[in-house]
Every structure is written in structure tokens, then in C-alpha cells.
Amino acid sequence: MISVTRDDFDVNAVIGRVRKPDMGALVTFLGTVRDDGIEVMELEAYEVVAKKELATIRDEAFAKYPIAAVEVIHRIGRLRVGENILLIVVGAGHRKEAFDACEYILERIKQSVPIWKKAIGKDGERWVPGESHGSDA
């Protein structure tokens, strides 16, 4: 499942959906709004293109790694500190493939999915710089 949504998600429910008896590994990445002096994070997306790009990234991960399942949920809208932003769940027979695929998906999302973040705090607001291909940040 690929989703760009304003709604929060239940991490355990997604894991339960992905989990299958032949999987020896389920790797999850949960991104949250970090308290680095902000009050809220506003996320905007070109939703149609974002969903398409997320599906492309999922398909790339399946082609590149021996994995059995991928789910990606990315939230948009106005989120407070501590709220969920991104969930990636990868199921595979073995942990290395699941970890590698999850990291690949995360880095590709940062590189190419048209989702923008604006940090809003007491000192005003600022757009959070994106990452370009090859960035180590």
C-alpha cells in the first residue's frame, strides 16, 4: 500500500497487515516531527505525483532486493511535535534485505518525492531544505 494522507496511522495495524509467516524480518522506519525549536510542521505535496513516485520507489525496491512486502504512508498537513510523518514497513525473508530495502526507500523518498516541509515556531517560519541525490544528510 502506498498512501499520502492527512490522517494519522496505526503503526501496529500496518505491521499486522504486512506480516506473513514466511517473513523472517519486518523492518519499520517511523519518522516523527522532531522538537528542534518548532511548534508545528506543515507538509505540502503534489499528491498525484507523490503517490506515483512512491509507487515507483516501491517497485524499484522490489526489483533491487529480495523482499516480500512494502507499505509506505506519508502524511501531509499541519502536524505537531511528536506526530507521525512517515511510515515505511518492509517484509523479507531475512533482516539484511529488509534493512537495506527500507534504507533505500527512505533515501529515494528524500531525493525525489514532491513533498515540502515548513517549520513554524516562535521565531517565524522557514522551509526545510530538501535533499538532493547523493546527499549524506
JSON list of N, CA and C in Angstrom, two decimals, residues 21-98:
[
{"chain": "A", "resi": 21, "resn": "PRO", "atom": "N", "xyz": [3.71, -15.41, 7.53]},
{"chain": "A", "resi": 21, "resn": "PRO", "atom": "CA", "xyz": [4.50, -16.46, 8.18]},
{"chain": "A", "resi": 21, "resn": "PRO", "atom": "C", "xyz": [5.86, -16.74, 7.53]},
{"chain": "A", "resi": 22, "resn": "ASP", "atom": "N", "xyz": [6.00, -16.45, 6.23]},
{"chain": "A", "resi": 22, "resn": "ASP", "atom": "CA", "xyz": [7.27, -16.75, 5.57]},
{"chain": "A", "resi": 22, "resn": "ASP", "atom": "C", "xyz": [8.29, -15.61, 5.69]},
{"chain": "A", "resi": 23, "resn": "MET", "atom": "N", "xyz": [7.95, -14.56, 6.41]},
{"chain": "A", "resi": 23, "resn": "MET", "atom": "CA", "xyz": [8.87, -13.44, 6.62]},
{"chain": "A", "resi": 23, "resn": "MET", "atom": "C", "xyz": [9.63, -13.64, 7.91]},
{"chain": "A", "resi": 24, "resn": "GLY", "atom": "N", "xyz": [10.94, -13.59, 7.79]},
{"chain": "A", "resi": 24, "resn": "GLY", "atom": "CA", "xyz": [11.78, -13.66, 8.98]},
{"chain": "A", "resi": 24, "resn": "GLY", "atom": "C", "xyz": [12.12, -12.29, 9.52]},
{"chain": "A", "resi": 25, "resn": "ALA", "atom": "N", "xyz": [11.79, -11.25, 8.74]},
{"chain": "A", "resi": 25, "resn": "ALA", "atom": "CA", "xyz": [12.15, -9.89, 9.15]},
{"chain": "A", "resi": 25, "resn": "ALA", "atom": "C", "xyz": [11.08, -8.90, 8.72]},
{"chain": "A", "resi": 26, "resn": "LEU", "atom": "N", "xyz": [10.74, -8.03, 9.63]},
{"chain": "A", "resi": 26, "resn": "LEU", "atom": "CA", "xyz": [9.90, -6.86, 9.34]},
{"chain": "A", "resi": 26, "resn": "LEU", "atom": "C", "xyz": [10.68, -5.65, 9.86]},
{"chain": "A", "resi": 27, "resn": "VAL", "atom": "N", "xyz": [11.05, -4.78, 8.95]},
{"chain": "A", "resi": 27, "resn": "VAL", "atom": "CA", "xyz": [11.78, -3.58, 9.34]},
{"chain": "A", "resi": 27, "resn": "VAL", "atom": "C", "xyz": [10.85, -2.39, 9.16]},
{"chain": "A", "resi": 28, "resn": "THR", "atom": "N", "xyz": [10.81, -1.53, 10.17]},
{"chain": "A", "resi": 28, "resn": "THR", "atom": "CA", "xyz": [9.98, -0.34, 10.09]},
{"chain": "A", "resi": 28, "resn": "THR", "atom": "C", "xyz": [10.84, 0.89, 10.30]},
{"chain": "A", "resi": 29, "resn": "PHE", "atom": "N", "xyz": [10.45, 1.93, 9.61]},
{"chain": "A", "resi": 29, "resn": "PHE", "atom": "CA", "xyz": [11.00, 3.26, 9.86]},
{"chain": "A", "resi": 29, "resn": "PHE", "atom": "C", "xyz": [9.81, 4.16, 10.16]},
{"chain": "A", "resi": 30, "resn": "LEU", "atom": "N", "xyz": [9.87, 4.84, 11.28]},
{"chain": "A", "resi": 30, "resn": "LEU", "atom": "CA", "xyz": [8.82, 5.78, 11.66]},
{"chain": "A", "resi": 30, "resn": "LEU", "atom": "C", "xyz": [9.46, 7.14, 11.82]},
{"chain": "A", "resi": 31, "resn": "GLY", "atom": "N", "xyz": [9.09, 8.07, 10.95]},
{"chain": "A", "resi": 31, "resn": "GLY", "atom": "CA", "xyz": [9.56, 9.44, 11.05]},
{"chain": "A", "resi": 31, "resn": "GLY", "atom": "C", "xyz": [8.52, 10.27, 11.77]},
{"chain": "A", "resi": 32, "resn": "THR", "atom": "N", "xyz": [8.97, 11.10, 12.71]},
{"chain": "A", "resi": 32, "resn": "THR", "atom": "CA", "xyz": [8.07, 11.94, 13.50]},
{"chain": "A", "resi": 32, "resn": "THR", "atom": "C", "xyz": [8.54, 13.39, 13.46]},
{"chain": "A", "resi": 33, "resn": "VAL", "atom": "N", "xyz": [7.66, 14.29, 13.85]},
{"chain": "A", "resi": 33, "resn": "VAL", "atom": "CA", "xyz": [8.02, 15.71, 13.92]},
{"chain": "A", "resi": 33, "resn": "VAL", "atom": "C", "xyz": [8.92, 15.89, 15.14]},
{"chain": "A", "resi": 34, "resn": "ARG", "atom": "N", "xyz": [10.13, 16.33, 14.88]},
{"chain": "A", "resi": 34, "resn": "ARG", "atom": "CA", "xyz": [11.16, 16.47, 15.91]},
{"chain": "A", "resi": 34, "resn": "ARG", "atom": "C", "xyz": [11.05, 17.85, 16.58]},
{"chain": "A", "resi": 35, "resn": "ASP", "atom": "N", "xyz": [11.28, 17.90, 17.87]},
{"chain": "A", "resi": 35, "resn": "ASP", "atom": "CA", "xyz": [11.28, 19.16, 18.61]},
{"chain": "A", "resi": 35, "resn": "ASP", "atom": "C", "xyz": [12.66, 19.79, 18.51]},
{"chain": "A", "resi": 36, "resn": "ASP", "atom": "N", "xyz": [12.84, 20.59, 17.46]},
{"chain": "A", "resi": 36, "resn": "ASP", "atom": "CA", "xyz": [14.10, 21.32, 17.34]},
{"chain": "A", "resi": 36, "resn": "ASP", "atom": "C", "xyz": [13.82, 22.82, 17.33]},
{"chain": "A", "resi": 37, "resn": "GLY", "atom": "N", "xyz": [12.95, 23.22, 18.27]},
{"chain": "A", "resi": 37, "resn": "GLY", "atom": "CA", "xyz": [12.60, 24.61, 18.41]},
{"chain": "A", "resi": 37, "resn": "GLY", "atom": "C", "xyz": [11.40, 25.04, 17.59]},
{"chain": "A", "resi": 38, "resn": "ILE", "atom": "N", "xyz": [10.68, 24.06, 17.04]},
{"chain": "A", "resi": 38, "resn": "ILE", "atom": "CA", "xyz": [9.49, 24.40, 16.27]},
{"chain": "A", "resi": 38, "resn": "ILE", "atom": "C", "xyz": [8.24, 24.08, 17.08]},
{"chain": "A", "resi": 39, "resn": "GLU", "atom": "N", "xyz": [7.13, 24.62, 16.64]},
{"chain": "A", "resi": 39, "resn": "GLU", "atom": "CA", "xyz": [5.84, 24.30, 17.27]},
{"chain": "A", "resi": 39, "resn": "GLU", "atom": "C", "xyz": [5.05, 23.33, 16.41]},
{"chain": "A", "resi": 40, "resn": "VAL", "atom": "N", "xyz": [5.09, 23.56, 15.10]},
{"chain": "A", "resi": 40, "resn": "VAL", "atom": "CA", "xyz": [4.41, 22.66, 14.17]},
{"chain": "A", "resi": 40, "resn": "VAL", "atom": "C", "xyz": [5.21, 22.56, 12.87]},
{"chain": "A", "resi": 41, "resn": "MET", "atom": "N", "xyz": [4.90, 21.51, 12.12]},
{"chain": "A", "resi": 41, "resn": "MET", "atom": "CA", "xyz": [5.48, 21.30, 10.80]},
{"chain": "A", "resi": 41, "resn": "MET", "atom": "C", "xyz": [4.32, 21.24, 9.82]},
{"chain": "A", "resi": 42, "resn": "GLU", "atom": "N", "xyz": [4.41, 22.00, 8.77]},
{"chain": "A", "resi": 42, "resn": "GLU", "atom": "CA", "xyz": [3.38, 21.97, 7.74]},
{"chain": "A", "resi": 42, "resn": "GLU", "atom": "C", "xyz": [3.96, 21.27, 6.52]},
{"chain": "A", "resi": 43, "resn": "LEU", "atom": "N", "xyz": [3.30, 20.18, 6.09]},
{"chain": "A", "resi": 43, "resn": "LEU", "atom": "CA", "xyz": [3.78, 19.42, 4.95]},
{"chain": "A", "resi": 43, "resn": "LEU", "atom": "C", "xyz": [2.81, 19.57, 3.79]},
{"chain": "A", "resi": 44, "resn": "GLU", "atom": "N", "xyz": [3.37, 19.90, 2.64]},
{"chain": "A", "resi": 44, "resn": "GLU", "atom": "CA", "xyz": [2.58, 20.04, 1.42]},
{"chain": "A", "resi": 44, "resn": "GLU", "atom": "C", "xyz": [3.12, 19.05, 0.40]},
{"chain": "A", "resi": 45, "resn": "ALA", "atom": "N", "xyz": [2.23, 18.62, -0.51]},
{"chain": "A", "resi": 45, "resn": "ALA", "atom": "CA", "xyz": [2.65, 17.67, -1.53]},
{"chain": "A", "resi": 45, "resn": "ALA", "atom": "C", "xyz": [1.92, 17.93, -2.84]},
{"chain": "A", "resi": 46, "resn": "TYR", "atom": "N", "xyz": [2.57, 17.57, -3.90]},
{"chain": "A", "resi": 46, "resn": "TYR", "atom": "CA", "xyz": [1.91, 17.44, -5.19]},
{"chain": "A", "resi": 46, "resn": "TYR", "atom": "C", "xyz": [1.44, 15.99, -5.18]},
{"chain": "A", "resi": 47, "resn": "GLU", "atom": "N", "xyz": [0.24, 15.76, -4.63]},
{"chain": "A", "resi": 47, "resn": "GLU", "atom": "CA", "xyz": [-0.20, 14.42, -4.24]},
{"chain": "A", "resi": 47, "resn": "GLU", "atom": "C", "xyz": [-0.19, 13.39, -5.36]},
{"chain": "A", "resi": 48, "resn": "VAL", "atom": "N", "xyz": [-0.70, 13.73, -6.52]},
{"chain": "A", "resi": 48, "resn": "VAL", "atom": "CA", "xyz": [-0.76, 12.76, -7.62]},
{"chain": "A", "resi": 48, "resn": "VAL", "atom": "C", "xyz": [0.64, 12.29, -7.98]},
{"chain": "A", "resi": 49, "resn": "VAL", "atom": "N", "xyz": [1.56, 13.24, -8.10]},
{"chain": "A", "resi": 49, "resn": "VAL", "atom": "CA", "xyz": [2.94, 12.90, -8.46]},
{"chain": "A", "resi": 49, "resn": "VAL", "atom": "C", "xyz": [3.63, 12.19, -7.29]},
{"chain": "A", "resi": 50, "resn": "ALA", "atom": "N", "xyz": [3.36, 12.61, -6.07]},
{"chain": "A", "resi": 50, "resn": "ALA", "atom": "CA", "xyz": [3.97, 11.98, -4.90]},
{"chain": "A", "resi": 50, "resn": "ALA", "atom": "C", "xyz": [3.58, 10.50, -4.82]},
{"chain": "A", "resi": 51, "resn": "LYS", "atom": "N", "xyz": [2.30, 10.20, -5.02]},
{"chain": "A", "resi": 51, "resn": "LYS", "atom": "CA", "xyz": [1.85, 8.79, -4.98]},
{"chain": "A", "resi": 51, "resn": "LYS", "atom": "C", "xyz": [2.50, 7.98, -6.09]},
{"chain": "A", "resi": 52, "resn": "LYS", "atom": "N", "xyz": [2.58, 8.57, -7.27]},
{"chain": "A", "resi": 52, "resn": "LYS", "atom": "CA", "xyz": [3.21, 7.88, -8.40]},
{"chain": "A", "resi": 52, "resn": "LYS", "atom": "C", "xyz": [4.68, 7.59, -8.12]},
{"chain": "A", "resi": 53, "resn": "GLU", "atom": "N", "xyz": [5.37, 8.59, -7.57]},
{"chain": "A", "resi": 53, "resn": "GLU", "atom": "CA", "xyz": [6.80, 8.43, -7.28]},
{"chain": "A", "resi": 53, "resn": "GLU", "atom": "C", "xyz": [7.01, 7.42, -6.15]},
{"chain": "A", "resi": 54, "resn": "LEU", "atom": "N", "xyz": [6.15, 7.43, -5.14]},
{"chain": "A", "resi": 54, "resn": "LEU", "atom": "CA", "xyz": [6.25, 6.43, -4.07]},
{"chain": "A", "resi": 54, "resn": "LEU", "atom": "C", "xyz": [6.06, 5.02, -4.63]},
{"chain": "A", "resi": 55, "resn": "ALA", "atom": "N", "xyz": [5.11, 4.86, -5.55]},
{"chain": "A", "resi": 55, "resn": "ALA", "atom": "CA", "xyz": [4.89, 3.55, -6.18]},
{"chain": "A", "resi": 55, "resn": "ALA", "atom": "C", "xyz": [6.11, 3.13, -7.00]},
{"chain": "A", "resi": 56, "resn": "THR", "atom": "N", "xyz": [6.71, 4.08, -7.69]},
{"chain": "A", "resi": 56, "resn": "THR", "atom": "CA", "xyz": [7.93, 3.79, -8.47]},
{"chain": "A", "resi": 56, "resn": "THR", "atom": "C", "xyz": [9.05, 3.34, -7.55]},
{"chain": "A", "resi": 57, "resn": "ILE", "atom": "N", "xyz": [9.22, 4.03, -6.44]},
{"chain": "A", "resi": 57, "resn": "ILE", "atom": "CA", "xyz": [10.27, 3.68, -5.47]},
{"chain": "A", "resi": 57, "resn": "ILE", "atom": "C", "xyz": [10.01, 2.29, -4.89]},
{"chain": "A", "resi": 58, "resn": "ARG", "atom": "N", "xyz": [8.75, 2.00, -4.56]},
{"chain": "A", "resi": 58, "resn": "ARG", "atom": "CA", "xyz": [8.40, 0.67, -4.07]},
{"chain": "A", "resi": 58, "resn": "ARG", "atom": "C", "xyz": [8.79, -0.39, -5.10]},
{"chain": "A", "resi": 59, "resn": "ASP", "atom": "N", "xyz": [8.43, -0.15, -6.37]},
{"chain": "A", "resi": 59, "resn": "ASP", "atom": "CA", "xyz": [8.74, -1.10, -7.43]},
{"chain": "A", "resi": 59, "resn": "ASP", "atom": "C", "xyz": [10.24, -1.27, -7.62]},
{"chain": "A", "resi": 60, "resn": "GLU", "atom": "N", "xyz": [11.00, -0.18, -7.49]},
{"chain": "A", "resi": 60, "resn": "GLU", "atom": "CA", "xyz": [12.46, -0.26, -7.57]},
{"chain": "A", "resi": 60, "resn": "GLU", "atom": "C", "xyz": [13.00, -1.14, -6.45]},
{"chain": "A", "resi": 61, "resn": "ALA", "atom": "N", "xyz": [12.46, -0.98, -5.25]},
{"chain": "A", "resi": 61, "resn": "ALA", "atom": "CA", "xyz": [12.92, -1.78, -4.11]},
{"chain": "A", "resi": 61, "resn": "ALA", "atom": "C", "xyz": [12.64, -3.26, -4.34]},
{"chain": "A", "resi": 62, "resn": "PHE", "atom": "N", "xyz": [11.46, -3.58, -4.89]},
{"chain": "A", "resi": 62, "resn": "PHE", "atom": "CA", "xyz": [11.16, -4.98, -5.20]},
{"chain": "A", "resi": 62, "resn": "PHE", "atom": "C", "xyz": [12.12, -5.54, -6.25]},
{"chain": "A", "resi": 63, "resn": "ALA", "atom": "N", "xyz": [12.50, -4.73, -7.22]},
{"chain": "A", "resi": 63, "resn": "ALA", "atom": "CA", "xyz": [13.40, -5.19, -8.28]},
{"chain": "A", "resi": 63, "resn": "ALA", "atom": "C", "xyz": [14.83, -5.34, -7.77]},
{"chain": "A", "resi": 64, "resn": "LYS", "atom": "N", "xyz": [15.22, -4.52, -6.81]},
{"chain": "A", "resi": 64, "resn": "LYS", "atom": "CA", "xyz": [16.60, -4.47, -6.34]},
{"chain": "A", "resi": 64, "resn": "LYS", "atom": "C", "xyz": [16.89, -5.43, -5.18]},
{"chain": "A", "resi": 65, "resn": "TYR", "atom": "N", "xyz": [15.88, -5.72, -4.36]},
{"chain": "A", "resi": 65, "resn": "TYR", "atom": "CA", "xyz": [16.08, -6.52, -3.16]},
{"chain": "A", "resi": 65, "resn": "TYR", "atom": "C", "xyz": [15.09, -7.69, -3.12]},
{"chain": "A", "resi": 66, "resn": "PRO", "atom": "N", "xyz": [15.51, -8.82, -2.52]},
{"chain": "A", "resi": 66, "resn": "PRO", "atom": "CA", "xyz": [14.59, -9.96, -2.38]},
{"chain": "A", "resi": 66, "resn": "PRO", "atom": "C", "xyz": [13.65, -9.76, -1.19]},
{"chain": "A", "resi": 67, "resn": "ILE", "atom": "N", "xyz": [12.65, -8.91, -1.37]},
{"chain": "A", "resi": 67, "resn": "ILE", "atom": "CA", "xyz": [11.71, -8.59, -0.30]},
{"chain": "A", "resi": 67, "resn": "ILE", "atom": "C", "xyz": [10.33, -9.09, -0.69]},
{"chain": "A", "resi": 68, "resn": "ALA", "atom": "N", "xyz": [9.46, -9.20, 0.31]},
{"chain": "A", "resi": 68, "resn": "ALA", "atom": "CA", "xyz": [8.13, -9.75, 0.07]},
{"chain": "A", "resi": 68, "resn": "ALA", "atom": "C", "xyz": [7.01, -8.72, 0.19]},
{"chain": "A", "resi": 69, "resn": "ALA", "atom": "N", "xyz": [7.25, -7.61, 0.88]},
{"chain": "A", "resi": 69, "resn": "ALA", "atom": "CA", "xyz": [6.18, -6.63, 1.08]},
{"chain": "A", "resi": 69, "resn": "ALA", "atom": "C", "xyz": [6.77, -5.26, 1.39]},
{"chain": "A", "resi": 70, "resn": "VAL", "atom": "N", "xyz": [6.03, -4.22, 0.95]},
{"chain": "A", "resi": 70, "resn": "VAL", "atom": "CA", "xyz": [6.40, -2.84, 1.27]},
{"chain": "A", "resi": 70, "resn": "VAL", "atom": "C", "xyz": [5.11, -2.05, 1.46]},
{"chain": "A", "resi": 71, "resn": "GLU", "atom": "N", "xyz": [5.05, -1.28, 2.53]},
{"chain": "A", "resi": 71, "resn": "GLU", "atom": "CA", "xyz": [3.99, -0.30, 2.71]},
{"chain": "A", "resi": 71, "resn": "GLU", "atom": "C", "xyz": [4.65, 1.02, 3.05]},
{"chain": "A", "resi": 72, "resn": "VAL", "atom": "N", "xyz": [4.12, 2.10, 2.46]},
{"chain": "A", "resi": 72, "resn": "VAL", "atom": "CA", "xyz": [4.63, 3.44, 2.72]},
{"chain": "A", "resi": 72, "resn": "VAL", "atom": "C", "xyz": [3.44, 4.36, 2.93]},
{"chain": "A", "resi": 73, "resn": "ILE", "atom": "N", "xyz": [3.46, 5.08, 4.06]},
{"chain": "A", "resi": 73, "resn": "ILE", "atom": "CA", "xyz": [2.44, 6.08, 4.35]},
{"chain": "A", "resi": 73, "resn": "ILE", "atom": "C", "xyz": [3.17, 7.37, 4.67]},
{"chain": "A", "resi": 74, "resn": "HIS", "atom": "N", "xyz": [2.83, 8.44, 3.95]},
{"chain": "A", "resi": 74, "resn": "HIS", "atom": "CA", "xyz": [3.43, 9.75, 4.20]},
{"chain": "A", "resi": 74, "resn": "HIS", "atom": "C", "xyz": [2.30, 10.73, 4.49]},
{"chain": "A", "resi": 75, "resn": "ARG", "atom": "N", "xyz": [2.39, 11.39, 5.62]},
{"chain": "A", "resi": 75, "resn": "ARG", "atom": "CA", "xyz": [1.36, 12.36, 5.99]},
{"chain": "A", "resi": 75, "resn": "ARG", "atom": "C", "xyz": [1.69, 13.73, 5.44]},
{"chain": "A", "resi": 76, "resn": "ILE", "atom": "N", "xyz": [0.64, 14.50, 5.24]},
{"chain": "A", "resi": 76, "resn": "ILE", "atom": "CA", "xyz": [0.76, 15.90, 4.88]},
{"chain": "A", "resi": 76, "resn": "ILE", "atom": "C", "xyz": [-0.18, 16.68, 5.80]},
{"chain": "A", "resi": 77, "resn": "GLY", "atom": "N", "xyz": [-0.10, 18.00, 5.73]},
{"chain": "A", "resi": 77, "resn": "GLY", "atom": "CA", "xyz": [-0.94, 18.82, 6.58]},
{"chain": "A", "resi": 77, "resn": "GLY", "atom": "C", "xyz": [-0.14, 19.43, 7.72]},
{"chain": "A", "resi": 78, "resn": "ARG", "atom": "N", "xyz": [-0.84, 19.92, 8.70]},
{"chain": "A", "resi": 78, "resn": "ARG", "atom": "CA", "xyz": [-0.22, 20.60, 9.85]},
{"chain": "A", "resi": 78, "resn": "ARG", "atom": "C", "xyz": [-0.05, 19.58, 10.99]},
{"chain": "A", "resi": 79, "resn": "LEU", "atom": "N", "xyz": [1.20, 19.31, 11.35]},
{"chain": "A", "resi": 79, "resn": "LEU", "atom": "CA", "xyz": [1.50, 18.30, 12.36]},
{"chain": "A", "resi": 79, "resn": "LEU", "atom": "C", "xyz": [2.26, 18.93, 13.52]},
{"chain": "A", "resi": 80, "resn": "ARG", "atom": "N", "xyz": [1.93, 18.48, 14.71]},
{"chain": "A", "resi": 80, "resn": "ARG", "atom": "CA", "xyz": [2.60, 18.96, 15.92]},
{"chain": "A", "resi": 80, "resn": "ARG", "atom": "C", "xyz": [3.81, 18.09, 16.26]},
{"chain": "A", "resi": 81, "resn": "VAL", "atom": "N", "xyz": [4.66, 18.61, 17.11]},
{"chain": "A", "resi": 81, "resn": "VAL", "atom": "CA", "xyz": [5.84, 17.88, 17.57]},
{"chain": "A", "resi": 81, "resn": "VAL", "atom": "C", "xyz": [5.39, 16.53, 18.12]},
{"chain": "A", "resi": 82, "resn": "GLY", "atom": "N", "xyz": [6.08, 15.48, 17.72]},
{"chain": "A", "resi": 82, "resn": "GLY", "atom": "CA", "xyz": [5.79, 14.12, 18.19]},
{"chain": "A", "resi": 82, "resn": "GLY", "atom": "C", "xyz": [4.85, 13.35, 17.28]},
{"chain": "A", "resi": 83, "resn": "GLU", "atom": "N", "xyz": [4.15, 14.04, 16.37]},
{"chain": "A", "resi": 83, "resn": "GLU", "atom": "CA", "xyz": [3.22, 13.33, 15.50]},
{"chain": "A", "resi": 83, "resn": "GLU", "atom": "C", "xyz": [3.97, 12.57, 14.40]},
{"chain": "A", "resi": 84, "resn": "ASN", "atom": "N", "xyz": [3.33, 11.52, 13.91]},
{"chain": "A", "resi": 84, "resn": "ASN", "atom": "CA", "xyz": [3.89, 10.69, 12.84]},
{"chain": "A", "resi": 84, "resn": "ASN", "atom": "C", "xyz": [3.87, 11.43, 11.52]},
{"chain": "A", "resi": 85, "resn": "ILE", "atom": "N", "xyz": [4.97, 11.30, 10.76]},
{"chain": "A", "resi": 85, "resn": "ILE", "atom": "CA", "xyz": [5.04, 11.85, 9.41]},
{"chain": "A", "resi": 85, "resn": "ILE", "atom": "C", "xyz": [5.10, 10.73, 8.38]},
{"chain": "A", "resi": 86, "resn": "LEU", "atom": "N", "xyz": [6.01, 9.79, 8.59]},
{"chain": "A", "resi": 86, "resn": "LEU", "atom": "CA", "xyz": [6.30, 8.79, 7.57]},
{"chain": "A", "resi": 86, "resn": "LEU", "atom": "C", "xyz": [6.43, 7.41, 8.20]},
{"chain": "A", "resi": 87, "resn": "LEU", "atom": "N", "xyz": [5.82, 6.43, 7.56]},
{"chain": "A", "resi": 87, "resn": "LEU", "atom": "CA", "xyz": [5.98, 5.04, 7.97]},
{"chain": "A", "resi": 87, "resn": "LEU", "atom": "C", "xyz": [6.36, 4.22, 6.75]},
{"chain": "A", "resi": 88, "resn": "ILE", "atom": "N", "xyz": [7.45, 3.48, 6.89]},
{"chain": "A", "resi": 88, "resn": "ILE", "atom": "CA", "xyz": [7.88, 2.51, 5.88]},
{"chain": "A", "resi": 88, "resn": "ILE", "atom": "C", "xyz": [7.95, 1.16, 6.59]},
{"chain": "A", "resi": 89, "resn": "VAL", "atom": "N", "xyz": [7.28, 0.16, 6.04]},
{"chain": "A", "resi": 89, "resn": "VAL", "atom": "CA", "xyz": [7.37, -1.20, 6.58]},
{"chain": "A", "resi": 89, "resn": "VAL", "atom": "C", "xyz": [7.79, -2.10, 5.44]},
{"chain": "A", "resi": 90, "resn": "VAL", "atom": "N", "xyz": [8.87, -2.85, 5.66]},
{"chain": "A", "resi": 90, "resn": "VAL", "atom": "CA", "xyz": [9.39, -3.78, 4.66]},
{"chain": "A", "resi": 90, "resn": "VAL", "atom": "C", "xyz": [9.44, -5.17, 5.26]},
{"chain": "A", "resi": 91, "resn": "GLY", "atom": "N", "xyz": [8.86, -6.14, 4.56]},
{"chain": "A", "resi": 91, "resn": "GLY", "atom": "CA", "xyz": [8.91, -7.53, 4.98]},
{"chain": "A", "resi": 91, "resn": "GLY", "atom": "C", "xyz": [9.79, -8.33, 4.03]},
{"chain": "A", "resi": 92, "resn": "ALA", "atom": "N", "xyz": [10.61, -9.21, 4.61]},
{"chain": "A", "resi": 92, "resn": "ALA", "atom": "CA", "xyz": [11.51, -10.04, 3.80]},
{"chain": "A", "resi": 92, "resn": "ALA", "atom": "C", "xyz": [11.81, -11.33, 4.55]},
{"chain": "A", "resi": 93, "resn": "GLY", "atom": "N", "xyz": [12.44, -12.23, 3.84]},
{"chain": "A", "resi": 93, "resn": "GLY", "atom": "CA", "xyz": [12.83, -13.49, 4.47]},
{"chain": "A", "resi": 93, "resn": "GLY", "atom": "C", "xyz": [13.93, -13.30, 5.51]},
{"chain": "A", "resi": 94, "resn": "HIS", "atom": "N", "xyz": [14.79, -12.30, 5.27]},
{"chain": "A", "resi": 94, "resn": "HIS", "atom": "CA", "xyz": [15.96, -12.09, 6.14]},
{"chain": "A", "resi": 94, "resn": "HIS", "atom": "C", "xyz": [16.14, -10.62, 6.46]},
{"chain": "A", "resi": 95, "resn": "ARG", "atom": "N", "xyz": [16.76, -10.32, 7.58]},
{"chain": "A", "resi": 95, "resn": "ARG", "atom": "CA", "xyz": [16.88, -8.95, 8.07]},
{"chain": "A", "resi": 95, "resn": "ARG", "atom": "C", "xyz": [17.71, -8.05, 7.18]},
{"chain": "A", "resi": 96, "resn": "LYS", "atom": "N", "xyz": [18.82, -8.53, 6.63]},
{"chain": "A", "resi": 96, "resn": "LYS", "atom": "CA", "xyz": [19.68, -7.66, 5.83]},
{"chain": "A", "resi": 96, "resn": "LYS", "atom": "C", "xyz": [18.93, -7.08, 4.64]},
{"chain": "A", "resi": 97, "resn": "GLU", "atom": "N", "xyz": [18.20, -7.92, 3.94]},
{"chain": "A", "resi": 97, "resn": "GLU", "atom": "CA", "xyz": [17.44, -7.45, 2.78]},
{"chain": "A", "resi": 97, "resn": "GLU", "atom": "C", "xyz": [16.38, -6.44, 3.19]},
{"chain": "A", "resi": 98, "resn": "ALA", "atom": "N", "xyz": [15.72, -6.70, 4.32]},
{"chain": "A", "resi": 98, "resn": "ALA", "atom": "CA", "xyz": [14.67, -5.80, 4.80]},
{"chain": "A", "resi": 98, "resn": "ALA", "atom": "C", "xyz": [15.26, -4.45, 5.21]}
]
